[in-house]
Amino acid sequence: MTLAIETHQLTRYFNDFGAVRGIDLAVESGTFYGFLGPNGAGKSTTIKMLTGLLAPSGGTVQVLGRNMLDRREALEAKRHMGVIPEDLALFDNLTAQEYLTFVGRIHQMPRDTIRSRSDELLSLLDLNNEGKKLSLEYSHGMKKKLAMAAALLPNPDLLFLDEPFEGVDAVTSRVIRDVLAQFVGRGSTVFLTSHVLEIVERLCTHVGIIVKGELVEQASLEAIRQGSSLEDRFLEKAGAEHDSSRKLNWLEEAAS
Amino acid sequence: MNWQQLTALLWLRWRLMANQWRRAGTLNAVLMTIAAVGVVVLAVPLFIASIAAGVYLAPKAQPAQLMYVWDGVVIGFVFFWLIGLITELQRTEPLSLMKFLHLPVSVNGAFLINYISSFARISLILFFPVMLGLTLALIYARGAMLLFTAPLVAAFLLMITALTYQFQGWLASLMSNPRRRRTVVVVATGVFILITQVPNLMNYFGFWGIQNRAKLSKIRVEEYANLELARAAGEFGPEEQVRRQKELSQKYEESVRQADRETAQRAERTALLLNQSLPIGWLPLGVMSAAEGRPFPALLGCLGMTLIGSASLWRAYRTTVGLYQGEFSRGKSRKKPAVAVAPTPAVVRKPGELSLLERQIPGVSEPVAVIALGTLRSLLRSPEAKMMLLTLVIMSLIFGGLLFQIPARSSVWLRPLTAIGAMFVVLFGILQMMSNLFGFDRDGFRVFVLSAASRRDILLGKNLAFAPITLGTALIALVVVQIASPMRFDHLLAILPLYLSMYLMFCMLANLISIYAPMHIALGSLKPANPKLKTVVLQLVLFMFLFPLTQGPVLLPLGIEALLTHLGWPERLPVFLVLSLAECAVVVWLYRAVLDWQGDLLQEREQRILETVTGRAL
């Protein structure tokens, strides 16, 4: 078993606040790993540390066998990674085609490959009709799609996706799911965070749950579900079991 | 709108401002609070001083002089008012009205409260007491006829505030498109810069008569020198020289008086014409006519400004209603029948045709080329970069104008120095963008952090992107210098490697500042958003100390040639050219060496830079 991502006691503090507290992640190659947690649990902070967008306060990070805390090895790992960060990474003044050309050339891909893959990706994600529109004029969903196209363009071995389905329409969401399934099917790895448990349940093979900066569960989807639904297990782990007595009394009054 | 809503909206405005101050740091909040309190406190002595000055000066002043005083007040007020407007425009948030129109607030009430709260500007807090003080003083000192000043001031303020409010409303509807919004911000700022340059242009064209005085003074100096020569040649004795000098002096003084009279008459004619033709001049014109005992022009001015103000308010109200009803444009095009909008066709390329971003730059690696071309493409599209280029053009015009005033027979050393000075101006103009290389990438900087490209290549690409703009502008400036004040050919050639050295030295400094003191720049603006005081100080310190240090050595080759010539070496030896070439070679070597180090530094600090330039705490 080779590990695509491995962390040991990964920690990040913002002043006195521990956003991520000593988590040990182990993501096998070829898996579709869903990283779940309530709002503010530390998902995005973790993904930022895994991709080199944020320096950890402590612990180690290995991505694709490279130590991300070593500058040279981090660059080498980045050659094989695709990322959709939480706040995206687009240039306001470039068109979709230009942005993909830019990303492709940064990855030192041949020009013809960049062209053909960009055309395919833009067409697949329904961005091919946007002509000379700049990314600053895109809606949030379109920006997400463009970021997805850029992440896939270099044909990476590992994809980090922070909320990739947020703000994306149903048709594109289906397309992205199919692409990701194809991606994992050929032996690549996806590390995904999402609030939509149905998507995680449908796509992921493995799941990690982070609560208040601590990894409270990490196993295969089947092992976590244990015959129940992922939602129930997640709520249980997140410490927010459904309590029918918690109601807003004033909502029960008749509407005026 | 009820009292609770009114206080809530006033509180909102106050909180937005206070939070903005607080986000920039505690020190900033304290300083801004002190400044705000200071402005309010200052209003009282300003009011008293205006009354005192008015009571003392108004009885003696001519009506035209009263007009000039009011012209000064009006111009000062409009200038500071415009600065406030531009600052507000550069904020990234759209008009606040948009944010609470979905709440249960009546459109009329929202309109009124927003209009009234737009009065809360430093310019009005400072200038209103001055206007009020002067008005009271004029009525006291010049009698009942000057009572017209009060409605004139009221009409003037109504006109300015209503016009501004209408303008802001129009912009809000126009700026629903983010690309157009940025263009509007740039154009408005550009127009403002041009307006502020009007006095300089007037100075350049000799409006103030300074050139006339200088010319007369120059003639006098020449005539004195001729007298001196004639006396030395024995044409007359010392007594005769003194007599003739006295004559010349009297003639000169008379000429100066005549020139001053002509300038004053011309200025008065122009001022009168401007006051008559521009509505903002109707207040000073009205005061003058009232002081002359002619009430009709004052009444007419009052009526005109009230009409403009009322019409603007009405239009502003219509725009507010339009916004409320979701009509973002009220132009005729709205009446066209709706048609399905065809998608913009995808860019079709001919085989073999390369887009800008696909091109290669000879001698550099693939990542460097695409970073350079990508950054250049972004620069050429972004209005903030265009704004910077506009500043560059304006600065070049100002300094270019000065160049043509340098005598054609200036020193052989002054001419290359002028060319070097032109490059200084260009570097100074581009400093704001280049010393914050990643600030304008905003979210795009993540691409660099996530990329496998070497950080040295990123810096090199960024520096290359600015090269065509900087060196291109510098070369145009060089051509202008050469036309205005031709240099020796070998000096002209020496300037070219010197420019490259200056640019590379500047790049090293700009890279360092960008790495150590990055700033978040809001979209469509050149203004740092909530900069930390520490960063601003660091930027200033790095610039103040290192800019002269890095650019100083470029003067060495010229200095050495001047020294050698002074020591008796033949004048035509191209020492400057040879030394410039040698210096350029050294600087290129140094740049390469420093770039490796700066690349490591960038990688070390890239996460902190990302945190700053995206404007988000990670």
PDB file of C-alpha atoms in Angstrom, chain B residues 7 11 20 82 179 224 241 243 266 280 284 311 335 342 400 416 435 453 488 512 522 526 529 543 614:
ATOM      1  CA  THR B   7     -30.653  55.914  14.004  1.00  0.00           C
ATOM      2  CA  TRP B  11     -25.148  53.869  13.309  1.00  0.00           C
ATOM      3  CA  GLN B  20     -12.445  50.273   8.549  1.00  0.00           C
ATOM      4  CA  LEU B  82     -13.561  65.621  -5.142  1.00  0.00           C
ATOM      5  CA  ARG B 179     -15.235  45.534 -15.677  1.00  0.00           C
ATOM      6  CA  TYR B 224      24.019  94.912 -17.201  1.00  0.00           C
ATOM      7  CA  GLN B 241      27.900 103.144 -15.882  1.00  0.00           C
ATOM      8  CA  ARG B 243      23.821 106.340 -14.277  1.00  0.00           C
ATOM      9  CA  ARG B 266      -5.946  89.121 -18.206  1.00  0.00           C
ATOM     10  CA  ILE B 280     -19.548  76.743  -9.421  1.00  0.00           C
ATOM     11  CA  PRO B 284     -18.376  84.283  -6.173  1.00  0.00           C
ATOM     12  CA  ALA B 311     -32.910  68.640 -11.015  1.00  0.00           C
ATOM     13  CA  LYS B 335     -37.082  50.151 -24.597  1.00  0.00           C
ATOM     14  CA  ALA B 342     -26.286  34.828 -28.368  1.00  0.00           C
ATOM     15  CA  GLY B 400       9.006  67.085 -20.479  1.00  0.00           C
ATOM     16  CA  PRO B 416      22.976  63.112 -20.133  1.00  0.00           C
ATOM     17  CA  SER B 435       7.169  47.504  -5.277  1.00  0.00           C
ATOM     18  CA  ALA B 453       7.930  26.886 -11.083  1.00  0.00           C
ATOM     19  CA  ARG B 488      26.889  63.885 -27.925  1.00  0.00           C
ATOM     20  CA  LEU B 512      12.839  42.904  -2.092  1.00  0.00           C
ATOM     21  CA  ALA B 522      -8.604  46.090  -3.775  1.00  0.00           C
ATOM     22  CA  LEU B 526      -4.237  51.389  -6.709  1.00  0.00           C
ATOM     23  CA  ALA B 529      -6.786  48.155   1.343  1.00  0.00           C
ATOM     24  CA  PHE B 543      12.510  52.802  -0.507  1.00  0.00           C
ATOM     25  CA  THR B 614      -5.496  37.908  -0.909  1.00  0.00           C
TER      26      THR B 614
END
